[in-house]
Amino acid sequence: MEVIDKAKFGRFHYILLAILGTVWAFIAINTLSVSFVIPLLSKEPAFQGSLSKLGAMGSAALWGMLFGAWFFGTVADYIGRKNALTLAVSLFGLGSIASSFANSLNQLIALRFIVGLGLGGALPVASSYFAEFMPAKIRGAMISILESFWAIGTIIIGIVAILLKASWRSILLFGGSVLLLLPIILWLPESPRFLALKGKTKEAERVIERILGRKAEIKAQERKQAKITIIELWKKYGKITLMLSIAWFSIAFAYYGFFIWLPRFLAATLKITVFKSFQYFIITAVAQLPGYWSAAYLLERIGRKKTLSTYLLLSGLAGVMFYHYASSENVYMILTSAVLFSFFNLGAWGAIYAYTPELYPTEVRGTGTGWAGAMARIGGGLAPILAGKIMETSTVGVAVLVIAVISIIGALDVLTLGKETKGVELV
């Protein structure tokens, strides 16, 4: 849609960034709260379990995110981006509140799965929705900046965990406060690209006038809406979907495998208390912000493909560095490697969220990004369980090494199968 692609970044875009950025921060808060809950559960007999079962609890929301990404991504192509986002946010907010009242580890696992359904849906829908309002020449950078709110959410949940100390129920309850955003989300307009695709050109024109302050005539869509099943996605966009499947799997495996267990990784390698590891966790989270911002800059300079593959590779090398120093108790080098991993892995997230919506046309964008998000949840769901198993039979360092290798595989995948989309207008 040319009128949006060539528009100046204005007041509405700032408002949209603030609203969706806050949603994004709460997605991070609800996803990573389990990192702080796991160490605290050991104090309560009803919630104790093996490392692999605790890893399963850490993965429960991620498995929910797998199905949520598929479901809400597809639903967004039928009922609209805003409606799908509203439903997803409602689900994970209510689920987080319910999780705070769990009475056993099995109950908590089940409720965290429900939370994940909403989280998995909110991520691809919000990114597609945001992308469809952004001017073409800054779209990649702005999506990466939207992604940077994940780091803000990570920092917030770290601070909340320290302030609330041993109250894991309060940590989960805090995540439910996202429901306060629902009236603001409902105030937002539907994507004019989606409205135009559905033949609602007058509605799309009214949205354009509302957000840009001027009238614009939108031509009716000439092409028929394509089938948007997963089978059709693979038939028509097989190479793109394969590349994204591997890339999203690897980046999520590395992220969730590392950060779900990071407080324990740090406590074990540095021989410190759990609460001290929470403080170090915040240090690594702060490093995520410049990671996002640097990626946002490079996306519009060297392109999406080079930025994503480079950051995945460097995060993998940082993981190898962590493995090398894991048994040394060298505080400086272990923290440095954790900070570097955080910087590059989250920069890669910013890049992949900018990259993915640009690889699909509007009629399958929700389905395509939903599929990609689902692949991420498979990677993210397996990683905490596998890392827990490895730590039961080996060491923290070996667990991080496996994570690093998966990240490097993702870099090679993007470098080999990816294509550049810098400056390409959405269709």
Short mmCIF file of C-alpha atoms in Angstrom, two decimals, residues 35-194:
data_model
loop_
_atom_site.label_atom_id
_atom_site.label_comp_id
_atom_site.label_asym_id
_atom_site.label_seq_id
_atom_site.Cartn_x
_atom_site.Cartn_y
_atom_site.Cartn_z
CA SER A 35 13.26 -18.15 35.24
CA PHE A 36 12.76 -16.66 38.71
CA VAL A 37 9.95 -18.99 39.76
CA ILE A 38 11.99 -22.21 39.24
CA PRO A 39 14.64 -21.45 41.92
CA LEU A 40 11.94 -20.33 44.38
CA LEU A 41 9.79 -23.45 43.95
CA SER A 42 12.48 -25.59 45.60
CA LYS A 43 11.48 -24.05 48.96
CA GLU A 44 7.99 -25.57 48.75
CA PRO A 45 7.65 -29.40 49.02
CA ALA A 46 4.53 -29.53 46.81
CA PHE A 47 6.47 -27.98 43.92
CA GLN A 48 9.78 -29.82 44.11
CA GLY A 49 10.92 -32.00 41.24
CA SER A 50 13.88 -33.13 39.16
CA LEU A 51 15.76 -30.65 36.99
CA SER A 52 14.15 -32.15 33.90
CA LYS A 53 10.63 -31.76 35.38
CA LEU A 54 11.37 -28.20 36.39
CA GLY A 55 12.64 -27.74 32.84
CA ALA A 56 9.29 -29.09 31.64
CA MET A 57 7.57 -26.43 33.73
CA GLY A 58 9.84 -23.87 32.12
CA SER A 59 8.91 -25.25 28.70
CA ALA A 60 5.15 -25.50 29.32
CA ALA A 61 4.39 -21.95 28.18
CA LEU A 62 6.62 -22.45 25.17
CA TRP A 63 4.69 -25.53 24.06
CA GLY A 64 1.54 -23.48 24.48
CA MET A 65 3.16 -20.79 22.36
CA LEU A 66 3.64 -23.36 19.61
CA PHE A 67 -0.10 -23.93 19.23
CA GLY A 68 -0.93 -20.32 20.00
CA ALA A 69 1.30 -19.07 17.19
CA TRP A 70 -0.32 -21.42 14.69
CA PHE A 71 -3.84 -20.67 15.84
CA PHE A 72 -3.76 -16.91 16.33
CA GLY A 73 -1.50 -16.37 13.30
CA THR A 74 -4.11 -18.04 11.10
CA VAL A 75 -7.05 -16.40 12.91
CA ALA A 76 -5.47 -12.98 12.27
CA ASP A 77 -5.83 -13.57 8.53
CA TYR A 78 -9.57 -14.11 9.02
CA ILE A 79 -10.83 -11.81 11.79
CA GLY A 80 -8.14 -9.13 11.65
CA ARG A 81 -4.89 -8.28 13.43
CA LYS A 82 -6.42 -6.16 16.21
CA ASN A 83 -9.12 -8.66 17.15
CA ALA A 84 -6.67 -11.56 17.22
CA LEU A 85 -4.23 -9.54 19.35
CA THR A 86 -7.00 -8.62 21.83
CA LEU A 87 -7.95 -12.28 22.28
CA ALA A 88 -4.32 -13.38 22.70
CA VAL A 89 -3.52 -10.71 25.32
CA SER A 90 -6.71 -11.55 27.24
CA LEU A 91 -5.77 -15.22 27.32
CA PHE A 92 -2.22 -14.87 28.61
CA GLY A 93 -3.21 -12.19 31.13
CA LEU A 94 -5.97 -14.31 32.67
CA GLY A 95 -3.76 -17.41 32.52
CA SER A 96 -0.98 -15.67 34.42
CA ILE A 97 -3.37 -14.65 37.20
CA ALA A 98 -4.70 -18.21 37.42
CA SER A 99 -1.13 -19.58 37.53
CA SER A 100 -0.43 -17.62 40.71
CA PHE A 101 -3.04 -19.74 42.51
CA ALA A 102 -1.63 -23.16 41.47
CA ASN A 103 -1.36 -25.76 44.26
CA SER A 104 1.00 -28.27 42.63
CA LEU A 105 3.73 -28.49 40.01
CA ASN A 106 1.40 -30.33 37.63
CA GLN A 107 -1.24 -27.61 37.97
CA LEU A 108 1.38 -24.97 37.34
CA ILE A 109 2.59 -26.79 34.22
CA ALA A 110 -0.98 -26.95 32.85
CA LEU A 111 -1.70 -23.29 33.57
CA ARG A 112 1.61 -22.16 32.11
CA PHE A 113 0.64 -24.00 28.92
CA ILE A 114 -2.53 -21.89 28.74
CA VAL A 115 -0.48 -18.73 29.30
CA GLY A 116 1.71 -19.83 26.40
CA LEU A 117 -1.26 -20.11 24.04
CA GLY A 118 -1.85 -16.38 24.42
CA LEU A 119 1.83 -15.43 24.38
CA GLY A 120 2.45 -17.44 21.22
CA GLY A 121 -0.45 -15.76 19.49
CA ALA A 122 0.42 -12.22 20.57
CA LEU A 123 3.96 -12.27 19.19
CA PRO A 124 3.39 -12.95 15.45
CA VAL A 125 0.12 -11.00 15.37
CA ALA A 126 1.64 -7.90 16.99
CA SER A 127 4.68 -7.95 14.70
CA SER A 128 2.57 -8.34 11.54
CA TYR A 129 0.14 -5.66 12.72
CA PHE A 130 2.97 -3.23 13.48
CA ALA A 131 4.78 -3.95 10.19
CA GLU A 132 1.65 -3.18 8.16
CA PHE A 133 1.59 0.40 9.47
CA MET A 134 5.30 1.17 9.02
CA PRO A 135 6.84 3.24 6.19
CA ALA A 136 8.99 1.01 3.96
CA LYS A 137 12.34 2.75 4.43
CA ILE A 138 12.32 2.44 8.24
CA ARG A 139 10.19 -0.67 8.68
CA GLY A 140 13.04 -2.99 9.60
CA ALA A 141 14.54 -0.60 12.13
CA MET A 142 11.18 0.13 13.74
CA ILE A 143 10.29 -3.56 14.14
CA SER A 144 13.67 -4.09 15.78
CA ILE A 145 12.94 -1.18 18.14
CA LEU A 146 9.55 -2.74 18.93
CA GLU A 147 11.42 -5.96 19.75
CA SER A 148 13.70 -4.00 22.11
CA PHE A 149 10.76 -3.68 24.50
CA TRP A 150 11.42 -7.34 25.25
CA ALA A 151 14.62 -6.24 26.98
CA ILE A 152 12.67 -3.65 28.96
CA GLY A 153 10.26 -6.37 30.08
CA THR A 154 13.22 -8.60 30.99
CA ILE A 155 14.73 -5.87 33.15
CA ILE A 156 11.37 -5.16 34.79
CA ILE A 157 10.70 -8.78 35.74
CA GLY A 158 14.24 -9.07 37.13
CA ILE A 159 13.68 -6.03 39.35
CA VAL A 160 10.22 -7.26 40.37
CA ALA A 161 11.67 -10.67 41.29
CA ILE A 162 14.26 -9.03 43.54
CA LEU A 163 11.71 -6.71 45.17
CA LEU A 164 9.20 -9.50 45.76
CA LYS A 165 11.98 -11.84 46.94
CA ALA A 166 10.50 -15.26 47.79
CA SER A 167 6.96 -14.62 46.51
CA TRP A 168 6.79 -16.55 43.24
CA ARG A 169 2.98 -16.24 43.27
CA SER A 170 3.24 -12.45 43.27
CA ILE A 171 5.70 -12.61 40.37
CA LEU A 172 3.14 -14.52 38.28
CA LEU A 173 0.28 -12.28 39.44
CA PHE A 174 2.22 -9.22 38.28
CA GLY A 175 2.20 -10.61 34.74
CA GLY A 176 -1.60 -10.51 34.73
CA SER A 177 -1.63 -6.72 34.98
CA VAL A 178 -1.34 -6.69 31.17
CA LEU A 179 -5.16 -6.84 31.18
CA LEU A 180 -5.17 -3.13 32.01
CA LEU A 181 -4.02 -2.52 28.43
CA LEU A 182 -7.08 -4.06 26.78
CA PRO A 183 -9.14 -0.83 26.51
CA ILE A 184 -6.17 0.87 24.81
CA ILE A 185 -5.69 -2.00 22.35
CA LEU A 186 -9.40 -1.87 21.47
CA TRP A 187 -8.98 1.84 20.66
CA LEU A 188 -6.47 1.05 17.91
CA PRO A 189 -7.63 0.81 14.26
CA GLU A 190 -7.55 -2.34 12.19
CA SER A 191 -4.72 -2.71 9.67
CA PRO A 192 -5.75 -0.91 6.45
CA ARG A 193 -3.84 -3.53 4.46
CA PHE A 194 -6.02 -6.25 5.97
#
